[in-house]
Amino acid sequence: MADIKTKSFVTASKSSIKDPQLRQALEKVGTGFDGARREAIEEISEEKWEEWRLKAREIKEHTIDNLDYYLDMLYTNVTNAGGYVHFAHDDNEANAIVSQLVEENNVKIATKSKSMVSEELGLNHVLEKLGVEVYETDLGEYIIQLAEETPSHLVAPALHKTKEQVASLFQEKLGIPYDEDIESMARTAREVLRDKFLKADLGISGANFLVAETGSLVIITNEGNGRLCTSAPRIHIGITGMEKVIPSLEDLSTFLRLLPRSATGQRLTSYVSIVTGPRRITDEDGPEQFHLIIVDNGRSKMLADPKLREALYCIRCGACLNICPVYQKVGGHAYGWVYPGPIGSIVTPNLTVLQNAKDLPFASSLCGACREACPVKINIPRMLLNLREQLVQPSDGSKSTSTFSENIAAKSYTSLMKHPSMVKLGNIMLKGLQKPFVRDGVVSSVPIPPLSIWTRSRDLPKLPDKTFHQIWENNLKDNQDTNG
Amino acid sequence: MGNPMKNLGTPKNIFLESIRDCLGKVEGPPLEQRENLSQSPDELKQLCAELRVTLDKELDVLLSDLSVSAEARGWNVHRPANVEAVLDHISDIAKIWGVTDISRSDQQVFTEYAIDSGISNLGYNITTIAHNDFPDDRTRLRNAIISSGIGITGADYAVAETGSIVILPRKGLSRLVSVVPAVHIALVRKQDILRNLDDVFLLRRLDYHLGNDMGSYLNFITGPSRTADIEQTIVIGVHGPKEVHMLLLD
């Protein structure tokens, strides 16, 4: 399993916010990726987009509700095409399957196309321990592999790095002269990795979708590394989560329309590869073996909970990250594990341990932008609330994460709001108390906690002269006067 | 291959049973079947026949739609009037890139349009991936493709909606010819132009449900290779071709 640092969300996000280079990188997310997404939707019309979203949602609902049936169908059809399907209950089992295949086939060099599930498993370390040279081949993944970091975005894993940082990294790790021209850095990656593609024994890929009807694995890429990984080596292993299956090839068109547009605003990525089994006898080339590893690794926790089940509809487009005001400020690493952003705040606590990721469900203003952007209409804010509830009032007997003072505050607030006369009285008192702190219409600094924490980086608006109650009563009176 | 292969990990039945436990259901098909999975080959045949009629009727529109859409995705679209024009395009591209070595597939389109002999007479070092030319000699085949500056292939379909070509495995077609050389030239026959993704999948599903092999791959190619992984800046030509040409053959 990849290192889990979900406990340090608060400290990690604080240092993220102070990092000027990261802020600069994140500022482009809203205009870049999200801007492109909006344009793509506008191009085909909101109505059409909504129609596709509803269709995709319906397909996902149906498939996840019948997941056993479609995985069985997939198994049959992969097997008929000459491939092998291996089921892994958790990360250890998945890693053991890859290890066994590697050893049986005497694999020395492996190239990898992007796979978030392999990040979950910490697969690269496992392979390295076996003495296999592993090369990430997606440019972003290659960069973070060289830097010994983890992805900070679902679609653009090296989003957090500036071109100067990448240039220094290439200079240090590849021993080439410093050159911050983005085009020449991409060329360097082409040259270095070209050789590896052709020498590799094993190509590892993830899967964007699995098609039950035909037993196919679908990968969507722009660079061409996915095609090379699944074409050049003698073995291809696809590793993916069990939720990726869809029933029919016909259903795939809906998802191919939604995913690239939601991720990068493209009508279709440069390459879509639909792989069905190993090379046939009549093919000129291609892998001799095809293995598909289907991983649970905690997904059944979400499957078993009807409130969280729809988290499994996610197609990992990253649209919810790009639009999220929290992600845009703290970046992907602060979330502490493989899946960042709003959907990550649901998936991560469920695939790891909720109590160790207790800040993630709270890392949201519940503004709902993620739900609006989601191509499969996943109700992310609702699930974040469900997780908050689980943390505060655990049903499994574990300890509530709310503190003593939070409980007192919540109880006092509840009883206060039940008594209008108390609210009125409180208002009068607070109006008096705020006087020494008001500057230019705002309360910008209060020395007493918990208000001191709030006002450290934010202003509180001062209480208005007239309360809502007073305005309401006055208006009512005025209206009665005019009507009468 | 040393050991006989087998399924590893959790046995299928146990894995699927645990999923059923999570869902609280018993083994069996969905209460409501997906419509597309209950279609019979006859129904699919009917749909494909109707599609063919539509495509023939819309051919001129599709040609111009494809040109516009493909150009927008980064293809250089040409509509050569005859074989000579096809060969002119190929040698123009080779000249611009200073290419001496070209690899090409051995698909039907080359003989159908009598392009094969013309290409050989252009004066370039042409490697044809003819079936059985390199039986199990991957290294020779690969080296020829790697040293080529241009790869030329046919296409099974072109898709107007997305500006893509679709390539299926064929005898005499290497997977690498369209992805390894810096330039890819795709020969597209006008009658292979489809409207959209649904058309592609309908045709493939009919073929599959008639009992034919799905084929080890089905590749959509939509413009050149690209990345935006450094500072969201688009760079053309990472691992795949930097330049792609679509030759629409009448």
XYZ file of C-alpha atoms in Angstrom:
734
model
C 0.000 0.000 0.000
C 1.217 3.488 -0.805
C 2.189 5.623 2.202
C -0.810 7.161 3.902
C -0.349 10.707 5.182
C -3.999 11.635 5.555
C -3.518 12.529 9.222
C -1.507 15.596 8.363
C -4.033 17.295 6.080
C -4.150 20.481 8.139
C -0.390 21.002 8.445
C 0.192 19.916 4.827
C -2.398 22.323 3.472
C -0.939 25.149 5.541
C 2.474 24.671 3.980
C 0.903 24.274 0.518
C -0.767 27.643 0.832
C 2.575 29.228 1.726
C 4.310 27.725 -1.336
C 4.324 30.426 -4.046
C 5.303 28.029 -6.856
C 2.497 25.643 -6.017
C 0.007 28.500 -5.858
C 1.125 29.641 -9.278
C 0.671 26.120 -10.673
C -2.750 25.699 -9.089
C -4.028 29.038 -10.308
C -3.992 27.707 -13.871
C -6.272 24.780 -13.045
C -9.459 26.832 -13.025
C -8.756 28.668 -16.264
C -6.924 25.807 -17.979
C -8.624 22.463 -17.434
C -11.925 23.741 -16.120
C -12.129 26.476 -18.746
C -11.571 23.917 -21.488
C -14.261 21.685 -19.991
C -16.811 24.504 -20.009
C -16.022 25.374 -23.617
C -16.431 21.750 -24.662
C -19.854 21.600 -23.033
C -20.902 24.856 -24.633
C -19.866 23.511 -28.020
C -22.252 20.575 -27.886
C -24.964 22.397 -25.804
C -26.008 22.042 -22.184
C -29.026 19.926 -23.168
C -26.944 17.341 -24.972
C -24.450 17.278 -22.097
C -27.235 16.693 -19.592
C -28.624 13.907 -21.755
C -25.231 12.142 -21.802
C -24.752 12.595 -18.062
C -28.114 11.032 -17.311
C -27.360 8.133 -19.619
C -23.938 7.561 -18.043
C -25.399 7.700 -14.569
C -28.074 5.188 -15.480
C -25.469 2.800 -16.914
C -23.277 3.110 -13.820
C -26.199 2.596 -11.431
C -27.275 -0.510 -13.270
C -23.766 -1.946 -13.546
C -22.751 -1.385 -9.933
C -26.084 -2.829 -8.736
C -25.268 -5.945 -10.776
C -21.496 -5.858 -10.434
C -21.107 -9.598 -9.842
C -23.015 -10.380 -13.056
C -20.945 -8.078 -15.256
C -17.611 -9.131 -13.752
C -18.588 -12.715 -14.489
C -19.449 -11.811 -18.093
C -16.167 -9.929 -18.395
C -14.264 -12.918 -17.034
C -15.827 -15.255 -19.583
C -15.101 -12.985 -22.515
C -11.519 -12.130 -21.532
C -10.880 -15.846 -21.137
C -12.473 -16.612 -24.519
C -10.144 -14.079 -26.105
C -7.134 -15.917 -24.667
C -6.504 -13.643 -21.680
C -6.405 -14.317 -17.937
C -8.434 -12.606 -15.228
C -7.081 -12.573 -11.666
C -9.131 -11.245 -8.750
C -7.362 -9.544 -5.854
C -9.073 -8.901 -2.559
C -6.478 -6.379 -1.356
C -3.179 -4.695 -2.196
C -1.027 -7.558 -0.925
C -2.827 -10.071 -3.064
C -2.651 -7.859 -6.162
C 1.071 -7.291 -5.646
C 1.594 -11.019 -5.126
C -0.125 -11.797 -8.435
C 2.089 -9.334 -10.321
C 5.164 -10.693 -8.506
C 4.341 -14.249 -9.481
C 3.804 -13.312 -13.133
C 7.053 -11.362 -13.106
C 9.017 -14.274 -11.667
C 7.464 -16.959 -13.841
C 8.198 -14.953 -16.958
C 11.633 -13.764 -15.955
C 10.758 -10.092 -16.377
C 13.684 -7.656 -16.185
C 12.264 -4.395 -17.513
C 8.726 -3.067 -17.190
C 7.170 0.040 -18.714
C 4.040 1.502 -17.209
C 1.237 3.526 -18.633
C -0.673 5.620 -16.093
C -2.539 3.620 -13.444
C -3.900 5.158 -10.265
C -4.650 1.693 -8.866
C -0.971 0.771 -9.117
C -0.272 3.905 -7.050
C -2.744 2.581 -4.503
C -0.859 -0.705 -4.380
C 2.599 0.854 -4.218
C 3.414 -1.509 -7.074
C 6.606 0.188 -8.257
C 8.335 -0.518 -4.947
C 7.261 -4.138 -5.067
C 8.673 -4.524 -8.577
C 11.913 -2.765 -7.680
C 12.372 -5.137 -4.745
C 12.102 -8.011 -7.193
C 14.926 -6.453 -9.180
C 12.722 -5.252 -12.040
C 13.568 -1.922 -13.671
C 10.281 0.013 -13.766
C 9.688 3.037 -15.961
C 6.642 5.264 -15.757
C 6.063 6.491 -19.310
C 3.335 9.108 -19.053
C 5.350 12.341 -18.977
C 3.777 13.540 -15.737
C 4.220 10.155 -14.059
C 7.801 9.946 -15.323
C 8.558 13.309 -13.735
C 7.185 12.328 -10.354
C 8.906 8.952 -10.502
C 12.235 10.722 -11.027
C 11.401 13.129 -8.209
C 10.298 10.225 -5.976
C 6.989 11.931 -5.348
C 3.329 10.953 -5.691
C 0.745 12.284 -8.181
C -1.010 15.496 -7.181
C -3.805 15.321 -9.747
C -5.819 12.483 -11.305
C -5.128 13.540 -14.885
C -1.974 15.683 -14.656
C 0.125 14.006 -11.949
C 2.984 16.536 -12.040
C 0.719 19.550 -12.033
C 2.431 20.877 -8.895
C 5.802 21.266 -10.610
C 6.983 24.324 -12.492
C 9.004 23.966 -15.673
C 12.108 25.195 -13.842
C 11.698 22.422 -11.271
C 11.329 19.803 -14.005
C 14.377 21.157 -15.835
C 16.512 20.918 -12.663
C 15.183 17.424 -12.027
C 16.109 16.266 -15.543
C 19.523 17.883 -15.173
C 20.150 16.097 -11.885
C 18.676 12.663 -12.653
C 19.415 12.303 -16.352
C 22.720 14.146 -16.377
C 21.708 16.474 -19.209
C 22.241 20.249 -19.475
C 19.600 22.466 -17.826
C 16.940 23.359 -20.373
C 13.594 24.732 -19.243
C 12.034 24.718 -22.702
C 8.938 22.534 -22.299
C 9.152 21.142 -25.811
C 12.727 19.973 -25.404
C 11.890 18.382 -22.056
C 9.109 16.393 -23.746
C 11.601 15.386 -26.451
C 14.045 14.202 -23.791
C 11.356 11.987 -22.301
C 10.624 10.610 -25.769
C 14.259 9.752 -26.365
C 14.939 8.227 -22.957
C 11.768 6.160 -22.855
C 11.692 5.051 -26.493
C 14.512 2.649 -25.775
C 12.767 1.307 -22.662
C 9.522 0.615 -24.519
C 11.362 -1.530 -27.006
C 13.456 -3.362 -24.417
C 10.697 -3.991 -21.883
C 9.407 -7.519 -21.252
C 6.323 -6.283 -19.489
C 3.879 -3.454 -20.108
C 1.577 -2.460 -17.249
C -1.491 -0.342 -17.815
C -4.528 0.726 -15.889
C -7.976 0.745 -17.448
C -10.418 3.573 -17.909
C -13.172 1.087 -18.678
C -13.707 -2.647 -18.996
C -16.329 -3.863 -21.449
C -18.129 -6.985 -20.217
C -19.762 -7.815 -23.562
C -16.456 -8.196 -25.400
C -13.929 -8.715 -22.575
C -12.063 -5.535 -23.510
C -9.858 -3.137 -21.585
C -10.068 0.509 -22.664
C -7.285 3.034 -22.163
C -7.458 6.675 -23.044
C -4.223 8.602 -23.540
C -2.803 11.555 -25.397
C 0.893 10.808 -25.501
C 0.902 7.398 -27.177
C 2.686 5.769 -24.240
C -0.376 3.633 -23.556
C -0.232 2.187 -27.057
C 3.485 1.505 -26.820
C 3.167 -0.144 -23.391
C 0.445 -2.469 -24.634
C 2.043 -3.199 -28.018
C 5.792 -3.575 -27.676
C 6.448 -5.837 -24.627
C 5.747 -9.577 -24.700
C 3.414 -9.412 -21.682
C 0.633 -6.962 -20.906
C -0.835 -6.715 -17.411
C -3.836 -4.461 -16.902
C -4.595 -3.553 -13.287
C -7.779 -1.829 -12.303
C -10.543 -1.430 -9.745
C -13.573 -3.703 -9.926
C -15.928 -0.758 -10.474
C -14.549 -0.010 -13.957
C -16.709 -2.505 -15.834
C -19.530 -1.357 -18.140
C -21.969 -3.721 -19.863
C -21.739 -3.151 -23.616
C -19.464 -1.680 -26.260
C -22.433 0.504 -27.133
C -22.308 2.025 -23.641
C -18.694 2.955 -24.187
C -19.555 5.746 -26.634
C -21.346 7.681 -23.879
C -18.302 7.485 -21.626
C -15.889 8.332 -24.433
C -17.920 11.487 -24.975
C -17.933 12.432 -21.303
C -14.443 11.580 -20.056
C -12.093 13.541 -22.372
C -14.364 16.584 -22.354
C -14.555 16.554 -18.549
C -10.833 16.010 -18.112
C -9.162 18.260 -20.682
C -11.999 19.654 -22.793
C -11.067 17.417 -25.731
C -13.659 15.876 -28.000
C -11.587 12.710 -27.903
C -8.045 12.094 -26.691
C -5.365 11.408 -29.300
C -5.552 7.699 -28.579
C -8.262 5.346 -27.411
C -7.075 1.748 -27.284
C -9.536 -1.061 -26.829
C -7.533 -4.168 -26.006
C -9.099 -7.633 -26.143
C -6.811 -10.476 -25.155
C -3.226 -11.097 -26.335
C -1.962 -10.998 -29.941
C -3.634 -13.501 -32.204
C -1.719 -15.907 -34.388
C -2.514 -13.756 -37.437
C -1.318 -10.500 -35.818
C 2.085 -9.223 -36.852
C 2.999 -8.194 -33.307
C 1.611 -7.522 -29.837
C 1.938 -9.188 -26.409
C 1.856 -12.977 -26.152
C 0.153 -12.833 -22.770
C -2.669 -10.677 -21.512
C -3.520 -10.552 -17.810
C -6.233 -8.499 -16.182
C -6.031 -7.983 -12.417
C -9.289 -6.815 -10.866
C -8.806 -5.216 -7.492
C -11.213 -4.695 -4.598
C -8.843 -3.161 -2.017
C -11.556 -1.554 0.113
C -14.046 -0.786 -2.652
C -16.534 -3.270 -1.219
C -16.836 -1.002 1.820
C -18.428 1.606 -0.453
C -20.371 -1.042 -2.342
C -21.934 -2.354 0.870
C -23.061 1.095 2.016
C -25.969 2.356 -0.136
C -25.158 5.903 0.996
C -21.614 5.710 -0.395
C -22.163 3.362 -3.330
C -22.266 6.101 -5.927
C -18.640 6.959 -5.187
C -17.951 3.883 -7.337
C -19.476 5.611 -10.379
C -16.413 7.868 -10.591
C -14.552 7.808 -13.934
C -11.502 9.700 -12.564
C -11.768 12.690 -14.922
C -10.572 15.204 -12.347
C -13.325 17.756 -13.109
C -14.264 17.991 -9.415
C -10.643 18.779 -8.514
C -10.312 21.487 -11.136
C -13.397 23.336 -9.938
C -12.931 22.854 -6.177
C -12.035 26.010 -4.218
C -10.229 23.873 -1.628
C -8.183 21.813 -4.128
C -7.295 25.002 -5.996
C -5.699 26.329 -2.824
C -4.085 23.304 -1.177
C -3.230 21.078 -4.166
C -3.241 17.306 -4.350
C -0.472 16.314 -1.949
C -2.197 17.806 1.082
C -4.887 15.129 0.817
C -2.219 12.655 1.865
C -2.888 9.696 -0.440
C -3.504 8.655 -4.042
C -6.881 10.291 -4.710
C -7.086 14.035 -4.029
C -9.869 16.599 -4.265
C -13.575 16.227 -3.520
C -13.938 12.647 -4.791
C -10.675 11.766 -3.058
C -12.121 12.998 0.222
C -14.704 10.220 -0.105
C -12.632 7.485 -1.720
C -9.477 7.860 0.385
C -11.118 7.501 3.831
C -12.916 4.399 2.558
C -9.922 2.728 0.955
C -7.739 3.572 3.968
C -9.018 4.244 7.490
C -11.703 6.885 8.026
C -10.519 7.779 11.542
C -7.043 8.539 10.183
C -8.469 10.718 7.419
C -10.946 12.603 9.550
C -10.074 16.014 8.137
C -10.820 15.054 4.529
C -14.640 15.020 4.689
C -14.372 18.474 6.281
C -12.038 19.811 3.575
C -14.982 21.182 1.652
C -17.214 24.212 1.876
C -20.058 22.030 0.506
C -20.548 24.605 -2.231
C -21.681 21.885 -4.610
C -19.489 22.860 -7.576
C -18.075 19.326 -7.717
C -21.504 17.803 -8.101
C -22.348 20.228 -10.896
C -19.123 19.406 -12.729
C -19.301 15.629 -12.303
C -20.058 13.889 -15.619
C -21.863 11.076 -13.784
C -23.696 13.420 -11.402
C -22.150 11.990 -8.247
C -23.600 13.718 -5.201
C -20.243 14.419 -3.559
C -21.439 16.979 -0.955
C -24.074 14.583 0.359
C -21.513 11.816 0.823
C -19.105 14.202 2.541
C -21.907 14.947 4.998
C -22.510 11.215 5.479
C -18.843 10.724 6.299
C -18.902 13.658 8.716
C -21.870 12.029 10.400
C -19.996 8.714 10.607
C -17.089 10.492 12.256
C -19.162 12.399 14.770
C -21.751 9.711 15.526
C -20.064 6.416 14.617
C -22.497 3.540 14.199
C -19.783 0.907 14.620
C -19.001 1.793 18.238
C -15.752 3.619 17.491
C -14.983 6.874 19.252
C -16.550 10.086 17.975
C -14.012 12.520 16.573
C -15.809 15.618 17.835
C -14.111 17.325 20.774
C -15.631 18.176 24.135
C -15.790 21.883 23.319
C -17.384 21.186 19.915
C -20.078 19.148 21.636
C -20.718 21.920 24.180
C -20.829 24.524 21.426
C -23.254 22.459 19.330
C -25.528 21.815 22.311
C -25.537 25.482 23.374
C -26.276 26.597 19.829
C -29.168 24.137 19.568
C -30.786 25.303 22.790
C -30.166 28.967 21.954
C -31.865 28.668 18.565
C -34.894 27.040 20.188
C -35.603 30.196 22.229
C -36.208 33.401 20.225
C -36.081 35.565 23.344
C -32.586 34.249 24.123
C -31.483 34.989 20.558
C -32.733 38.550 20.924
C -30.968 38.980 24.232
C -27.758 37.494 22.862
C -27.875 39.889 19.968
C -28.102 42.906 22.191
C -25.204 41.647 24.322
C -22.946 40.830 21.363
C -23.625 44.190 19.730
C -22.299 45.783 22.875
C -19.353 43.411 23.146
C -18.197 43.819 19.528
C -17.836 47.622 19.807
C -14.150 47.728 20.791
C -13.194 45.335 17.951
C -15.009 46.886 14.977
C -12.767 48.612 12.428
C -14.167 49.785 9.055
C -17.339 47.753 9.478
C -15.596 44.437 10.203
C -14.233 42.600 13.211
C -10.710 41.823 12.105
C -9.104 40.622 15.313
C -10.477 39.102 18.517
C -7.903 37.923 21.065
C -10.119 35.216 22.641
C -10.295 31.650 21.238
C -12.072 30.199 19.320
C -12.754 33.562 17.633
C -9.051 34.396 17.585
C -8.493 31.360 15.296
C -11.185 32.521 12.908
C -9.997 36.115 12.793
C -6.326 35.209 12.346
C -6.785 34.968 8.582
C -10.321 36.253 8.044
C -12.606 39.131 8.991
C -15.939 38.697 10.690
C -18.656 41.023 9.422
C -19.924 43.133 12.297
C -23.422 42.460 13.578
C -25.806 44.829 11.740
C -27.684 47.560 13.576
C -31.035 45.919 12.897
C -31.522 42.187 13.210
C -33.454 40.152 10.676
C -36.243 39.855 13.233
C -36.542 43.621 13.530
C -36.519 44.183 9.767
C -39.134 41.481 9.287
C -41.416 42.923 11.949
C -41.055 46.472 10.587
C -41.784 45.402 7.021
C -44.793 43.490 8.182
C -46.052 46.572 9.971
C -45.400 48.818 6.922
C -47.242 46.407 4.676
C -50.188 46.266 7.020
C -50.244 50.080 7.142
C -50.325 50.429 3.350
C -52.828 47.639 2.891
C -55.079 48.903 5.657
C 6.952 -19.741 -21.664
C 7.863 -21.906 -18.692
C 4.967 -22.811 -16.444
C 1.437 -23.416 -17.637
C -0.602 -20.349 -16.796
C -3.491 -20.291 -14.398
C -5.759 -17.865 -12.623
C -4.087 -16.432 -9.548
C -5.466 -14.625 -6.497
C -8.939 -15.040 -5.046
C -11.037 -17.630 -6.941
C -13.724 -16.000 -9.058
C -16.651 -17.567 -7.189
C -15.440 -16.326 -3.826
C -14.761 -12.839 -5.163
C -18.180 -12.583 -6.804
C -19.911 -14.016 -3.744
C -18.396 -11.289 -1.555
C -19.711 -8.693 -4.010
C -23.176 -10.228 -3.795
C -22.937 -10.041 0.011
C -22.199 -6.328 -0.222
C -25.132 -5.799 -2.563
C -27.458 -8.073 -0.624
C -28.414 -10.013 -3.740
C -28.366 -13.577 -4.968
C -26.633 -14.917 -8.051
C -28.456 -14.255 -11.286
C -28.948 -11.831 -14.170
C -30.216 -8.276 -13.599
C -33.949 -7.943 -13.069
C -34.031 -5.687 -16.078
C -31.584 -6.586 -18.846
C -29.797 -3.815 -20.700
C -31.509 -3.442 -24.044
C -28.260 -3.483 -25.996
C -27.223 -6.817 -24.506
C -30.430 -8.548 -25.586
C -30.120 -7.544 -29.240
C -29.963 -10.538 -31.580
C -27.533 -10.678 -34.524
C -30.542 -10.257 -36.822
C -31.524 -7.033 -35.099
C -27.953 -5.785 -35.331
C -27.844 -6.766 -39.018
C -30.976 -4.752 -39.633
C -29.511 -1.726 -37.834
C -26.263 -1.992 -39.804
C -28.152 -2.238 -43.092
C -30.064 0.912 -42.198
C -26.803 2.586 -41.231
C -25.270 1.739 -44.619
C -28.196 3.413 -46.413
C -27.849 6.543 -44.267
C -24.097 6.692 -44.798
C -24.414 6.387 -48.577
C -26.972 9.164 -48.618
C -24.868 11.467 -46.449
C -21.504 10.714 -48.017
C -20.728 14.222 -49.254
C -21.697 15.799 -45.951
C -19.632 13.220 -44.078
C -16.578 13.936 -46.210
C -16.669 17.617 -45.413
C -17.594 17.028 -41.753
C -14.661 14.674 -41.361
C -12.257 17.121 -43.008
C -13.286 19.952 -40.699
C -13.315 17.799 -37.582
C -9.988 16.092 -38.346
C -8.250 19.400 -39.131
C -9.468 20.733 -35.790
C -7.885 17.746 -34.020
C -4.516 18.363 -35.675
C -4.643 16.173 -38.788
C -3.374 17.469 -42.110
C -6.217 16.459 -44.380
C -5.641 16.003 -48.112
C -8.039 14.926 -50.818
C -5.777 13.673 -53.617
C -7.546 13.357 -56.969
C -5.612 10.315 -58.191
C -2.777 7.904 -57.414
C -0.165 10.364 -58.664
C -1.443 12.953 -56.210
C -1.211 10.403 -53.381
C 2.400 9.668 -54.269
C 3.162 13.386 -54.596
C 1.865 13.957 -51.074
C 4.000 11.157 -49.712
C 7.181 12.392 -51.374
C 6.462 16.003 -50.384
C 6.153 14.954 -46.746
C 9.300 12.823 -46.992
C 11.217 15.749 -48.490
C 10.129 18.187 -45.801
C 11.185 15.759 -43.071
C 14.335 14.667 -44.867
C 13.232 11.054 -44.602
C 14.905 8.167 -46.423
C 13.245 5.212 -44.688
C 9.516 4.603 -44.810
C 7.596 1.647 -43.406
C 4.148 0.728 -44.550
C 1.549 -1.899 -43.847
C 0.367 -4.372 -46.447
C -3.335 -3.606 -46.333
C -5.800 -3.964 -49.153
C -6.041 -0.246 -49.781
C -2.542 -0.188 -51.287
C -3.368 -2.689 -54.023
C -6.934 -1.498 -54.473
C -5.744 1.968 -55.422
C -2.551 0.701 -57.075
C -0.451 2.731 -54.648
C 1.904 -0.161 -53.816
C 4.061 -0.181 -56.946
C 4.147 3.615 -57.107
C 5.494 3.859 -53.556
C 8.284 1.413 -54.346
C 9.359 3.574 -57.273
C 9.589 6.803 -55.282
C 13.226 6.183 -54.501
C 12.893 5.714 -50.749
C 13.907 2.741 -48.672
C 10.490 1.163 -48.175
C 9.810 -1.611 -45.668
C 6.532 -3.396 -46.223
C 5.182 -5.304 -43.239
C 4.039 -8.191 -45.402
C 2.657 -11.153 -43.526
C 5.180 -13.950 -43.057
C 7.997 -11.681 -44.152
C 9.277 -11.662 -40.625
C 7.960 -14.820 -39.022
C 8.670 -14.427 -35.325
C 11.525 -12.105 -36.082
C 10.402 -9.243 -33.962
C 13.760 -7.583 -33.810
C 14.141 -7.159 -37.570
C 10.582 -5.967 -37.969
C 10.979 -3.513 -35.136
C 14.303 -2.137 -36.232
C 12.909 -1.415 -39.666
C 9.983 0.472 -38.169
C 12.150 2.311 -35.639
C 14.510 3.589 -38.297
C 11.614 4.795 -40.457
C 10.789 8.486 -40.465
C 7.323 7.876 -41.855
C 4.759 5.124 -41.262
C 1.928 4.610 -43.737
C -1.194 2.585 -42.944
C -4.731 2.188 -44.121
C -7.694 2.735 -41.815
C -10.707 0.557 -41.207
C -12.915 3.531 -40.521
C -12.822 7.276 -40.103
C -15.186 9.028 -37.702
C -16.626 12.432 -38.596
C -17.821 13.238 -35.054
C -14.383 13.005 -33.513
C -12.008 13.426 -36.454
C -10.503 9.997 -35.787
C -9.370 7.018 -37.754
C -9.958 3.503 -36.463
C -7.414 0.726 -36.914
C -8.118 -2.972 -36.397
C -5.560 -5.783 -36.500
C -4.980 -7.110 -39.982
C -2.464 -9.362 -41.621
C 0.389 -7.219 -42.783
C -0.322 -4.465 -40.250
C 2.063 -3.889 -37.366
C 0.804 -2.066 -34.295
C 3.955 0.019 -34.334
C 3.795 1.563 -37.827
C 1.192 4.130 -36.766
C 2.820 5.033 -33.438
C 6.610 4.780 -33.624
C 7.699 6.886 -36.664
C 7.602 10.672 -36.253
C 5.105 11.005 -39.094
C 2.024 8.889 -39.726
C 0.139 8.923 -43.013
C -3.286 7.283 -42.981
C -5.066 6.282 -46.179
C -8.824 6.572 -45.725
C -11.319 5.292 -48.253
C -14.363 7.504 -48.635
C -16.786 4.602 -48.130
C -15.267 3.904 -44.696
C -16.312 7.239 -43.220
C -18.792 6.884 -40.362
C -20.829 9.539 -38.615
C -19.956 8.911 -34.997
C -18.732 6.583 -32.245
C -22.074 4.760 -32.115
C -21.655 3.746 -35.759
C -18.216 2.261 -35.077
C -19.428 0.240 -32.127
C -22.582 -0.937 -33.899
C -20.530 -2.353 -36.784
C -18.030 -3.968 -34.424
C -20.801 -5.470 -32.308
C -22.516 -7.014 -35.307
C -19.260 -8.597 -36.408
C -18.580 -9.856 -32.886
C -22.063 -11.273 -32.363
C -21.877 -13.039 -35.703
C -19.209 -15.112 -34.001
C -16.123 -13.334 -35.319
C -13.144 -12.426 -33.187
C -13.194 -8.990 -31.584
C -9.515 -8.665 -32.532
C -6.693 -7.998 -30.110
C -7.091 -4.232 -30.446
C -9.276 -1.476 -31.778
C -7.412 1.811 -31.885
C -8.822 5.261 -32.349
C -6.259 7.794 -33.496
C -7.312 11.414 -33.231
C -4.572 13.764 -34.333
C -0.913 13.740 -33.285
C 0.528 12.610 -29.956
C 0.366 15.372 -27.356
C 0.917 16.202 -23.695
C 0.115 19.029 -21.311
C 1.871 17.506 -18.315
C 4.299 20.384 -17.734
C 2.547 23.586 -16.691
C -0.540 22.619 -18.715
C 1.323 23.695 -21.831
C 0.449 21.643 -24.908
C 3.379 20.004 -26.667
C 2.790 18.026 -29.861
C 4.633 14.763 -30.379
C 5.682 12.962 -27.190
C 5.813 9.194 -27.586
C 3.754 9.004 -30.755
C 3.867 10.882 -34.087
C 4.462 14.603 -34.183
C 2.692 15.016 -37.486
C -0.239 13.097 -38.923
C -1.722 13.180 -42.407
C -5.071 11.872 -43.549
C -5.352 11.129 -47.254
C -9.014 10.863 -48.235
C -9.273 8.625 -51.295
C -12.156 9.032 -53.728
